[in-house]
Coordinates of C-alpha atoms and ligand atoms in Angstrom, one line a residue:
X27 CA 74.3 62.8 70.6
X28 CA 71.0 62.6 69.2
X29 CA 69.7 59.6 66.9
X30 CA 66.6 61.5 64.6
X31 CA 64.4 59.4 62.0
X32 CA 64.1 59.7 58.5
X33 CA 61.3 62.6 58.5
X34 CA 63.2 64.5 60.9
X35 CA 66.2 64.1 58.9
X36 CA 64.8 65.1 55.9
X37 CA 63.1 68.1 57.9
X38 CA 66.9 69.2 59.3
X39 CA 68.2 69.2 55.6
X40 CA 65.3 71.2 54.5
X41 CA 65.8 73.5 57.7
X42 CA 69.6 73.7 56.7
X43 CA 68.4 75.2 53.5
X44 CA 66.0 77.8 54.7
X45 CA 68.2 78.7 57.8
X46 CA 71.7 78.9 56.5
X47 CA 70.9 79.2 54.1
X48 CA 72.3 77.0 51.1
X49 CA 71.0 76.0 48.4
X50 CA 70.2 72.1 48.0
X51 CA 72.9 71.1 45.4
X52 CA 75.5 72.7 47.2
X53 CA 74.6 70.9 50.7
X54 CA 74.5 67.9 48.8
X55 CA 78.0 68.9 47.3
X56 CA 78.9 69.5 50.6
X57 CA 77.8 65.9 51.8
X58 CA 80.1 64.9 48.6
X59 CA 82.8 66.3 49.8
X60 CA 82.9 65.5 53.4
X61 CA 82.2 61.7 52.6
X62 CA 85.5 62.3 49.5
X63 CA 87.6 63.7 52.5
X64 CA 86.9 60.3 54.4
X65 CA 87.2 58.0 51.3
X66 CA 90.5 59.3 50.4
X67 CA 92.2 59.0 54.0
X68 CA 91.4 54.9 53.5
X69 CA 92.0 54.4 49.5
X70 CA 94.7 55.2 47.8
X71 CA 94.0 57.0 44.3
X72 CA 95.0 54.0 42.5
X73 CA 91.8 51.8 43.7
X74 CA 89.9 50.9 41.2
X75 CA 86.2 52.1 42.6
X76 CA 83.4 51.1 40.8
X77 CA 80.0 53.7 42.3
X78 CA 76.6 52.6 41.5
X79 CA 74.2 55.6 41.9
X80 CA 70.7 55.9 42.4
X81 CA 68.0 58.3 41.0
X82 CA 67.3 60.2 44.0
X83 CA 69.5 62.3 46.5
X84 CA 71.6 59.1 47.2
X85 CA 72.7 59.0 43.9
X86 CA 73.1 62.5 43.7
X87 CA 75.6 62.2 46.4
X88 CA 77.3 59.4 44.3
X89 CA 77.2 61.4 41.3
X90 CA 78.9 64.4 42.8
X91 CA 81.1 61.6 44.4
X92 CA 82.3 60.2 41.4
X93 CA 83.4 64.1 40.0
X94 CA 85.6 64.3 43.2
X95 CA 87.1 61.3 43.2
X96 CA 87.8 62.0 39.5
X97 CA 89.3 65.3 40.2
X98 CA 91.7 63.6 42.4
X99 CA 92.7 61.1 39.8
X100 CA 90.7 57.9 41.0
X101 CA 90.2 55.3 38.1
X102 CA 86.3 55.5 38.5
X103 CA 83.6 54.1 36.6
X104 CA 80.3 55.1 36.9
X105 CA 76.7 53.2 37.3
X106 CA 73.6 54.4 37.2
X107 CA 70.8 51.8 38.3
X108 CA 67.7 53.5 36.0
X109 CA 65.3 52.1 38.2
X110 CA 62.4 54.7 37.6
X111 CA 61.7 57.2 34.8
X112 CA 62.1 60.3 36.9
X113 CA 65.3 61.7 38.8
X114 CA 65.5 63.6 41.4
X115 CA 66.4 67.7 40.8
X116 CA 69.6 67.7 42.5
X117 CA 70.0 64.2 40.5
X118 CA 69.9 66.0 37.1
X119 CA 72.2 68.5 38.2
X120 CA 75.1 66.4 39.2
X121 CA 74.9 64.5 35.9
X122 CA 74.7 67.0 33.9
X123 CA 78.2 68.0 35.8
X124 CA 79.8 65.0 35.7
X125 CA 79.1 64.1 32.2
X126 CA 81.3 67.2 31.3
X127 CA 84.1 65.8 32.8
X128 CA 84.1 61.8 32.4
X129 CA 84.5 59.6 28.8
X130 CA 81.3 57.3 29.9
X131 CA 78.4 56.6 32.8
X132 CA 77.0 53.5 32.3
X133 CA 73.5 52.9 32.7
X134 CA 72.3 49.4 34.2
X135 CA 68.5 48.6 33.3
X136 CA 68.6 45.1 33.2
X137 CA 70.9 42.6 35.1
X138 CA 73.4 42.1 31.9
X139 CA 74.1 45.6 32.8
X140 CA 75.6 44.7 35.4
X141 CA 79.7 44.7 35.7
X142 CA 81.4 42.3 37.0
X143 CA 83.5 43.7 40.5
X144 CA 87.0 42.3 41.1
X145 CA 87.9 41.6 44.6
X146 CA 90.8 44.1 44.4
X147 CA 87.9 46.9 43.2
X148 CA 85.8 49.2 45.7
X149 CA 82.3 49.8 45.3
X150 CA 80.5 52.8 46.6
X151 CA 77.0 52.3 47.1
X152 CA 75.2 55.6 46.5
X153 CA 71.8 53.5 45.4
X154 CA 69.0 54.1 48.0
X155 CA 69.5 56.2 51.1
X156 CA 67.1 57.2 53.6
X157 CA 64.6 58.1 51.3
X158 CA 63.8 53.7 51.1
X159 CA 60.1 53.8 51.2
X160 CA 59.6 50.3 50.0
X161 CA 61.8 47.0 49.6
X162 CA 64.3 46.7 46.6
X163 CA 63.3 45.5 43.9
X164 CA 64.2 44.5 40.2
X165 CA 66.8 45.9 38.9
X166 CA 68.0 47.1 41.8
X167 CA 67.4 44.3 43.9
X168 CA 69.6 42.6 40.9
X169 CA 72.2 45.0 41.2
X170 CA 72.3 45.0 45.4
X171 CA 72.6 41.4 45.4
X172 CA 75.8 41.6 42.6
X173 CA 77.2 43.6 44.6
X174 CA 76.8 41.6 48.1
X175 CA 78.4 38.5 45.8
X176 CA 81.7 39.9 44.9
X177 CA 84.5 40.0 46.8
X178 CA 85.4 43.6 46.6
X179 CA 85.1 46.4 49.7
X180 CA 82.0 48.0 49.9
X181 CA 81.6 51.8 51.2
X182 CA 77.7 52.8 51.2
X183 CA 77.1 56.7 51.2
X184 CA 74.9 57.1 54.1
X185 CA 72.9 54.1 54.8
X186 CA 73.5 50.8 52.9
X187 CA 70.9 50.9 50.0
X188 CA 67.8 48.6 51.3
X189 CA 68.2 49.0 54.7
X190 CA 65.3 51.6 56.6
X191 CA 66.9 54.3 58.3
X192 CA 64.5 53.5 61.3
X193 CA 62.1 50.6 60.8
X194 CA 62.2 46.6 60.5
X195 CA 63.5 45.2 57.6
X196 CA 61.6 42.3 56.5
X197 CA 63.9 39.0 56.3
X198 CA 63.2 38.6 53.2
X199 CA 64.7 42.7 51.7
X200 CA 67.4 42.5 49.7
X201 CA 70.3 45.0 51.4
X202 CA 73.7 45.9 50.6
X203 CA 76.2 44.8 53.1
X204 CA 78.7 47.1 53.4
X205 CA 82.5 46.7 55.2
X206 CA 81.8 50.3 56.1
X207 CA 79.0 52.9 55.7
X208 CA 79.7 56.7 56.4
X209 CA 76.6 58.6 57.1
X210 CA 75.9 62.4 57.5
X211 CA 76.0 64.1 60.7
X212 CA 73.9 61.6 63.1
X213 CA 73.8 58.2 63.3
X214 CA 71.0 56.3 62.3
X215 CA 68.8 54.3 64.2
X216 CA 69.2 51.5 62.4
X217 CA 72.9 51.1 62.8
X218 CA 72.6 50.5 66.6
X219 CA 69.9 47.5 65.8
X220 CA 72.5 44.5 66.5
X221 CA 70.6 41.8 64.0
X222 CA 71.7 45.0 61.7
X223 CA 75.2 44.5 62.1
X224 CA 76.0 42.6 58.4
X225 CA 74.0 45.7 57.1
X226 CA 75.8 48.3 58.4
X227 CA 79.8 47.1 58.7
X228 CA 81.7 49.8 60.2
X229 CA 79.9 53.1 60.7
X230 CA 81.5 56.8 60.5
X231 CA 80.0 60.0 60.8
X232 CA 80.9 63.1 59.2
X233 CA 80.0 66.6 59.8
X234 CA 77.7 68.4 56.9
X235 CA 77.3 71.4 59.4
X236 CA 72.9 70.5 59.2
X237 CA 71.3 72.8 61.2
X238 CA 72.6 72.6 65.2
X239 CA 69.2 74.8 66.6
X240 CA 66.8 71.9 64.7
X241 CA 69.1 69.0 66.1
X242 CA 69.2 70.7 69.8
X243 CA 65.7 70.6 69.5
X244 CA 64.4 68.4 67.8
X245 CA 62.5 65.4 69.9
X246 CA 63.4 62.1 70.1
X247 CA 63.5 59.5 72.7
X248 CA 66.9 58.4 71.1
X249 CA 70.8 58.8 72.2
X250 CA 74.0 57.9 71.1
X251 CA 76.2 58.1 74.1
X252 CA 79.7 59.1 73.1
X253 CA 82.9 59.6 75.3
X254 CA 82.4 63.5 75.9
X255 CA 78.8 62.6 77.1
X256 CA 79.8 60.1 79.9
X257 CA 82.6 61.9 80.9
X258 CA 80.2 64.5 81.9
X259 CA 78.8 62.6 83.9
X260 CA 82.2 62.0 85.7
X261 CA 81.6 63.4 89.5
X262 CA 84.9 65.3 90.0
X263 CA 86.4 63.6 93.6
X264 CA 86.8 66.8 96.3
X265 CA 90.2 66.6 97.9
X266 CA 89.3 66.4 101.3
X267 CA 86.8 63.6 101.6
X268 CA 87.2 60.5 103.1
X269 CA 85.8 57.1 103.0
X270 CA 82.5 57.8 103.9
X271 CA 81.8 60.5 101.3
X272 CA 81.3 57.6 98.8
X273 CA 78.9 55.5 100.3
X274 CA 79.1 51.8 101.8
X275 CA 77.2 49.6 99.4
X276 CA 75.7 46.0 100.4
X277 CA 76.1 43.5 97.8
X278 CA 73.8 40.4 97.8
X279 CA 75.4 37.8 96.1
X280 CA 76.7 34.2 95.4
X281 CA 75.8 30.6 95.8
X282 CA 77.7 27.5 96.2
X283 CA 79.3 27.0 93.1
X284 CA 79.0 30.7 92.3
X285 CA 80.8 32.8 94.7
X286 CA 83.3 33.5 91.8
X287 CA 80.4 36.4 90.9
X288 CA 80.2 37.6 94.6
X289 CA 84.4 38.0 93.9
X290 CA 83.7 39.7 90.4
X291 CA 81.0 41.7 91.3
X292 CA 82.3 43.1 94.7
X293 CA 86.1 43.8 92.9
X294 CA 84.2 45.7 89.9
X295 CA 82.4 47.6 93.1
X296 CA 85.6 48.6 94.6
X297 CA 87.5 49.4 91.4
X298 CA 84.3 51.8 90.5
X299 CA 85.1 54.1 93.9
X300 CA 82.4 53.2 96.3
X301 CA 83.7 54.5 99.8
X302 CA 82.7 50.6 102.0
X303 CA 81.5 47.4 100.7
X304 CA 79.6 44.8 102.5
X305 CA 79.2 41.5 100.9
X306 CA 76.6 39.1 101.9
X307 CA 77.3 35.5 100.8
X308 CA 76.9 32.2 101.7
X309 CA 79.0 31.1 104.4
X310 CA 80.5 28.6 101.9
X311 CA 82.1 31.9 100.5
X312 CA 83.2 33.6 103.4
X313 CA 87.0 32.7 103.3
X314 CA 87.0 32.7 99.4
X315 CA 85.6 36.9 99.5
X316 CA 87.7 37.5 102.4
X317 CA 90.8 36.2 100.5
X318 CA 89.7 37.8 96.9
X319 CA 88.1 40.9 98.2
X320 CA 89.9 41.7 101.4
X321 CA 89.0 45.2 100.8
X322 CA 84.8 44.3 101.2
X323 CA 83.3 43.0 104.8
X324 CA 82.2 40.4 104.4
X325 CA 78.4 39.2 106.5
X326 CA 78.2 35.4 106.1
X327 CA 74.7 34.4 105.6
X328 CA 73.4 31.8 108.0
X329 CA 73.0 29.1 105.3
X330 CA 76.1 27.3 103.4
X331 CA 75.2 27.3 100.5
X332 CA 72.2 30.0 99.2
X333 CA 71.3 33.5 100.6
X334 CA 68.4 33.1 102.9
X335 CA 69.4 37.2 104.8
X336 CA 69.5 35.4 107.7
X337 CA 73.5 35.9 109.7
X338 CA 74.5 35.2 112.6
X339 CA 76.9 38.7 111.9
X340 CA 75.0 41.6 113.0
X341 CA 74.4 44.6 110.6
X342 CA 72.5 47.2 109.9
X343 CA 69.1 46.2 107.7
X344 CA 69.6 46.9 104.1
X345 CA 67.7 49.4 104.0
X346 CA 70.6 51.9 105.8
X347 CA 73.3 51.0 102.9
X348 CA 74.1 53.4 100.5
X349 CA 72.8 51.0 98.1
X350 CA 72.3 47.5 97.8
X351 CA 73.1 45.1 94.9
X352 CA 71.6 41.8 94.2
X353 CA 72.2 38.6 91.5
X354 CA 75.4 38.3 90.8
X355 CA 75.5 34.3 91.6
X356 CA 72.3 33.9 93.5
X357 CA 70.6 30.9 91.9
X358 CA 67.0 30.7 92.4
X359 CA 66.5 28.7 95.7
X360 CA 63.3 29.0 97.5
X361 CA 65.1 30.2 100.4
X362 CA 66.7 33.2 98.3
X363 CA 63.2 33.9 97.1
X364 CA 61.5 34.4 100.3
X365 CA 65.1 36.7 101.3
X366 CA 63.7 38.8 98.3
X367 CA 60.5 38.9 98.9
X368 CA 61.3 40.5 102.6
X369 CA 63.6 42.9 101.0
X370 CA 62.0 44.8 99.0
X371 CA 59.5 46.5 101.0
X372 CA 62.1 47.6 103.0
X373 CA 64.0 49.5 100.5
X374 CA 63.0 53.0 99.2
X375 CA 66.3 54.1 97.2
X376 CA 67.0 52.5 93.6
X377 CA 68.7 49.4 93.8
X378 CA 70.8 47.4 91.4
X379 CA 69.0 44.0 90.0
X380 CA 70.7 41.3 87.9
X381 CA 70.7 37.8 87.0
X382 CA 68.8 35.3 88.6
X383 CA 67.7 38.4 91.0
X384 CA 65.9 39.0 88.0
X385 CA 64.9 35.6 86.7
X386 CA 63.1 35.3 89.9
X387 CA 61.8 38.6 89.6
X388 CA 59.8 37.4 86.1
X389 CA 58.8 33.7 88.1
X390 CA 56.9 36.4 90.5
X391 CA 55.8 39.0 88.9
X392 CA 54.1 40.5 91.4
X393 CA 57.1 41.7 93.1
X394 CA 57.8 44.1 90.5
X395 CA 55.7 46.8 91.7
X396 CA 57.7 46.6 95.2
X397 CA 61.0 47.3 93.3
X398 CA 62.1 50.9 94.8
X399 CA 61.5 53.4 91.6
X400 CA 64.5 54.3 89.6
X401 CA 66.6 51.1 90.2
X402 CA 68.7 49.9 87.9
X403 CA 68.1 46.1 86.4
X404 CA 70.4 45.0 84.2
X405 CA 68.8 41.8 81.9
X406 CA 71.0 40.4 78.9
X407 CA 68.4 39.9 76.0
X408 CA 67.0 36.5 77.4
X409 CA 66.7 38.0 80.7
X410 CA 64.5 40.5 79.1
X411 CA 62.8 38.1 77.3
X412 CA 61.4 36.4 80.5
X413 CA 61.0 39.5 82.3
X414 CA 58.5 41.0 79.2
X415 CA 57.7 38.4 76.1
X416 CA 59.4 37.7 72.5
X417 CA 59.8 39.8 70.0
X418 CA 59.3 39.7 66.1
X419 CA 62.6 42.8 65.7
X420 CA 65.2 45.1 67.4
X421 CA 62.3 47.7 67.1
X422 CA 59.3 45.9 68.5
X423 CA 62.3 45.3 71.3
X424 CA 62.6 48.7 72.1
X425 CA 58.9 49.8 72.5
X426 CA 58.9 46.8 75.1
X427 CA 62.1 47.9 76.8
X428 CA 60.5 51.8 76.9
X429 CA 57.4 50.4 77.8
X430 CA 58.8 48.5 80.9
X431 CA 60.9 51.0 81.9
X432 CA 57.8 53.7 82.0
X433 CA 55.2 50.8 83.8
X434 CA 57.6 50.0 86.4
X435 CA 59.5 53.4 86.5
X436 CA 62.5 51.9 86.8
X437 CA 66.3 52.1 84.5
X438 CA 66.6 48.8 82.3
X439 CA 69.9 48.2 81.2
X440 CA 69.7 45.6 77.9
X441 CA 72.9 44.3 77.7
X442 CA 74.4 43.3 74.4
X443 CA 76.3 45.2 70.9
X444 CA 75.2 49.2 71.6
X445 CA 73.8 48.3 75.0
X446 CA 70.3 50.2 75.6
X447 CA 69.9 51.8 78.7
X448 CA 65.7 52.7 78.9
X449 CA 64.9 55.2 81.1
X450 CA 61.4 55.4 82.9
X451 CA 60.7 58.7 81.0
X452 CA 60.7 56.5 78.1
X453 CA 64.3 57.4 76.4
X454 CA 66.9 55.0 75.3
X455 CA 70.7 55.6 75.7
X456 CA 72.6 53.6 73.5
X457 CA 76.0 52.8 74.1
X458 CA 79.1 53.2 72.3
X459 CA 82.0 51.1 74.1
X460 CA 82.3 47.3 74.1
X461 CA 83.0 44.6 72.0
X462 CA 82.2 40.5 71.4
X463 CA 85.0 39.9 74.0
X464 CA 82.6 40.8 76.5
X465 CA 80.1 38.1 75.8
X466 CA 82.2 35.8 77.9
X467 CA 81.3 34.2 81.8
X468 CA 81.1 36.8 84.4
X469 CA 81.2 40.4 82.7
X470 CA 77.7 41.1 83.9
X471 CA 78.5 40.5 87.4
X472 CA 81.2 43.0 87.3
X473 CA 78.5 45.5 85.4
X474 CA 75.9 44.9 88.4
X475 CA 79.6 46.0 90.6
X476 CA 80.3 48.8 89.0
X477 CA 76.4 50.1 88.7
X478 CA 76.2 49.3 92.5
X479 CA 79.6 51.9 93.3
X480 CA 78.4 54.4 91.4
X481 CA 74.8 54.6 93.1
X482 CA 76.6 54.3 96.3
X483 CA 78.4 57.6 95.5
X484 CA 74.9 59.4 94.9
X485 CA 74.9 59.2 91.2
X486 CA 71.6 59.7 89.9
X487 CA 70.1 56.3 88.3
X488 CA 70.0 57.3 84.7
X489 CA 73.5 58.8 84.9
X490 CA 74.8 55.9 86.7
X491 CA 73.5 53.5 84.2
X492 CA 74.7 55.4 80.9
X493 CA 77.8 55.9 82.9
X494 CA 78.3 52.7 84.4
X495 CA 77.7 51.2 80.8
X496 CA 80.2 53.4 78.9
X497 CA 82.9 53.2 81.4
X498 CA 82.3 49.1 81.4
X499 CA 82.7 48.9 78.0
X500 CA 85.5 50.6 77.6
X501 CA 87.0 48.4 80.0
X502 CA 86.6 45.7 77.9
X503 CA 87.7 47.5 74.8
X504 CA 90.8 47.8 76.9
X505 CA 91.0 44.3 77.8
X506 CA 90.5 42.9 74.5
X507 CA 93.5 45.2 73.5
X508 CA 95.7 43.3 76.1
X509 CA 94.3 40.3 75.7
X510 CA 92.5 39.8 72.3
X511 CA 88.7 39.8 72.2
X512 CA 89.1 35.6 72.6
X513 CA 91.5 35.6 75.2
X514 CA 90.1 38.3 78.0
X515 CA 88.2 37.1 80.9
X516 CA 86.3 39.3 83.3
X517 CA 88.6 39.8 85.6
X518 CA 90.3 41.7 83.3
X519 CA 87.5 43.6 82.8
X520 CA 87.6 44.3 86.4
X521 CA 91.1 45.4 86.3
X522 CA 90.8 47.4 83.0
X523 CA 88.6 50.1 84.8
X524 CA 89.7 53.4 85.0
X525 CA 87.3 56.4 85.4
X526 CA 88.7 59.2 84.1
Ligands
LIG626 N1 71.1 65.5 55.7 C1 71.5 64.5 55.0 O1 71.6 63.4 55.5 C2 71.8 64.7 53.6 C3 71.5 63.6 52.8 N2 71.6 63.7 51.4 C4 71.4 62.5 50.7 O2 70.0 62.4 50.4 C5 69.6 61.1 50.6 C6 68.1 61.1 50.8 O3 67.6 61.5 49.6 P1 66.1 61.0 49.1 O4 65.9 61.4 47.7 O5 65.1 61.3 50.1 O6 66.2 59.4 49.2 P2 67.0 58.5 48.3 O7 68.2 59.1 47.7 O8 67.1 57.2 49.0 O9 66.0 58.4 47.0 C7 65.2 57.3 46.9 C8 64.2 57.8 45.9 O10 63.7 56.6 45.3 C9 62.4 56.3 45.7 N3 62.5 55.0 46.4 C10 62.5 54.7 47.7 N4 62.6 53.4 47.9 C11 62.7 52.8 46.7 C12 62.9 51.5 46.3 N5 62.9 50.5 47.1 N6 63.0 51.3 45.0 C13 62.9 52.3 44.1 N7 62.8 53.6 44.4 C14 62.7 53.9 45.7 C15 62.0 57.3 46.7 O11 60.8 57.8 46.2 C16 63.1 58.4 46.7 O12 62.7 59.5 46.0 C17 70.4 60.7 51.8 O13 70.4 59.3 51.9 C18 71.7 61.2 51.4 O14 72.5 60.4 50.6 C19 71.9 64.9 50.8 O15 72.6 64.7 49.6 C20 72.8 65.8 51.6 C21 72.2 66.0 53.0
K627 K1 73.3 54.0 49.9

């Protein structure tokens, strides 16, 4: 699914007009009614709902809202915040409608205009949508921060009034904070930002029927990957193929202390359907993997206690795997430095890179142009961080991320709420599975697992990646059903994964 910005949005209602054609008032009574349809599967008609409208489209929406809702016998009150002396067209219209049919609108111009919202009350916030061209102010600002005070439910019609639709907020913007917002057709760009979260609640789209031929081709380096997308991407699995049609993936992983991520990672591997494994840990692990994982082979590496490559077990090089893995555990030793540094000129397909792989990746920085093009590395924001430099907001984030991604043509996963997968053509993927439950010890090493499997099987890198994600995710959606988001560990991540 497609995330657009405001002046493509406001081009796809414009090109709804022309093409459907309708005419404005009644797409916006359409919009009405579709966000009426969701209200009143949630509220029950005896909810006292208190809508505060603004002068432009937004309000119009709320306007046209409020007749709807009155129509199906909601106690309603109406305000309108007269922020401006001039309404929009389609605002006029809708007032003039509704004032036929309702005793009294109120009209808030200064802040003792303002009602006072019970905690048993819902408001519907139909003030600013994504027409916000500057910060709220005044009255409105007033009225916005009433409104974040009391302790009622708050529903914003299509974005939450002070909040841009796709640029940074300033901390200091005044912006409704809504339980839920329900928002026309695509989501916004804004709602994936996570420091957005209190300013967005609980997002729903639903379907105004805008123009599909602008949408399917309108540009944008923006996606919103839903579960019909990734399962797509599912390879179907022939029914004659053995083992070896799936790859045999080397994992590089673990460190004494940490061969727990070795285990985690090379499970997650096995449960994603690569065809062999190959884990290659410190011989401290060796009994541990072959007791956790006794599925994987298991090449103990010369050294105790860090990766060095070096085993007295003879394999193939690296470079002959299907794929080969790396992080999970690793530390940053010297000796696991100089085993990375000899890698990766001698790999050509993408690889997987996470954790300290990573961190030792941004201590030497020259080794990122030796990375094989199209591998996958999978920071979590501080990873990032030391991989690229700080970052002021979400959106300065995401030119870095795109930026990255295009330099070293490679597939950056950044983990996290709505986790961004950047693709070296410069788009983003954002996912829609996961929860806070995954923020816990070890779910990253079963990511950098599952990522590994599903190059292994010949998935290209970007699917893999936006697969890989989803599928993760909704593992630990899964998990956090059995378990409680508090509860779940990453092992039950690992056994949550299904791919179907
Ligand atoms: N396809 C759709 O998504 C549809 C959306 N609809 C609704 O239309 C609004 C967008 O309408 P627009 O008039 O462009 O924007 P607003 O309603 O937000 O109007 C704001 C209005 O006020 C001015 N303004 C901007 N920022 C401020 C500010 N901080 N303080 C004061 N005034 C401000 C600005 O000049 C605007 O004109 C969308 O959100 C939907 O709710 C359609 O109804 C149906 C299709
Ligand atoms: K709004």
């Amino acid at each position: 699914m497609k995330i657009l910005n405001a002046d493509q949005i406001r081009a796809l209602d414009k090109s709804t007009i022309q093409n459907e054609p309708i005419a404005p008032i009644n797409l916006m009574e359409r919009a009405a009614l579709a966000f009426v349809d969701w209200f009143v599967d949630r509220f029950p008609n005896t909810t006292s709902t208190k809508i505060f409208c603004g002068l432009g489209n937004n309000g119009g929406d709320g306007l046209a809202i409020a007749r709807l809702l009155l129509e199906r016998d909601y106690p309603i009150d109406v305000y309108v915040v007269r922020y401006a002396p001039r309404e929009s067209d389609d605002f006029m219209h809708n007032h003039r409608r509704l004032k036929l049919v309702i005793e009294r609108i109120h009209y808030v111009e200064l802040t003792e205009d303002i009602p006072a919202i019970r905690h048993n009350e819902v408001v519907i916030d139909a003030i600013l949508g994504s027409g916000l061209s500057r910060p709220a102010e005044g009255i409105i600002k007033d009225t916005i921060g009433a409104i974040n005070r009391a302790p009622a439910t708050v529903v914003s019609v299509d974005i939450a009034s002070g909040l841009y639709t796709d640029q940074a907020n300033s901390q200091a913007d005044t912006i409704i904070e809504p339980d839920y917002t329900v928002t026309f057709q695509l989501p916004k760009l804004a709602f994936v930002m996570p420091k957005n979260g209190r300013y967005v609640g609980e997002w729903h789209l639903v379907d105004i029927r805008l123009h599909k031929r602008y949408i399917d081709h309108a540009p944008t380096p923006y996606y919103y990957t839903q579960p019909k997308d990734a399962r797509l991407l599912l390879h179907k699995r022939e029914r004659f193929s053995n083992k070896g049609s799936f790859g045999h993936a080397l994992l590089l992983a673990g460190s004494y202390g940490k061969i727990g991520a070795a285990v985690l990672s090379a499970r997650a591997c096995l449960r994603s359907g690569v065809g062999l494994l190959t884990v290659h840990a410190p011989s401290c692990g060796y009994t541990t993997l072959q007791t956790a994982v006794p599925e994987a082979m298991c090449r103990p590496d010369s050294n105790e206690r860090m990766l060095t490559g070096q085993s007295e077990v003879d394999t193939p090089p690296p470079a002959d795997y299907s794929t080969v893995g790396i992080g999970p555990g690793i530390g940053k030793a010297p000796e696991t430095l100089a085993m990375l540094r000899d890698l990766l000129p001698t790999l050509t397909k993408p690889m997987v890179v996470d954790a300290d792989a990573l961190n030792l990746l941004s201590e030497n920085r020259e080794l990122l142009d030796k990375l094989p093009k199209y591998s996958i590395l999978t920071p979590h924001p501080k990873e990032f961080e030391r991989l690229t430099q700080t970052w002021k907001d979400d959106y300065q984030k995401l030119e870095l991320l795109r930026n990255f991604a295009k330099k070293y043509k490679v597939v950056v996963v950044l983990k996290g709420a709505y986790s961004a997968v950047a693709t070296p053509d410069g788009d983003i993927h954002f996912n829609s599975t996961g929860n806070p439950g995954l923020s816990t010890g070890g779910t990253g090493d079963v990511l950098t697992g599952v990522l590994t499997a599903l190059l292994a099987q010949g998935y290209d890198p970007i699917e893999a990646a936006v697969l890989g994600v989803f599928f993760h995710g909704l593992a630990g959606d899964r998990a956090a059903e059995q378990r409680g988001p508090i509860g779940m560990t990453a092992s039950d991540v690992v056994d949550a994964l299904r791919w179907e």
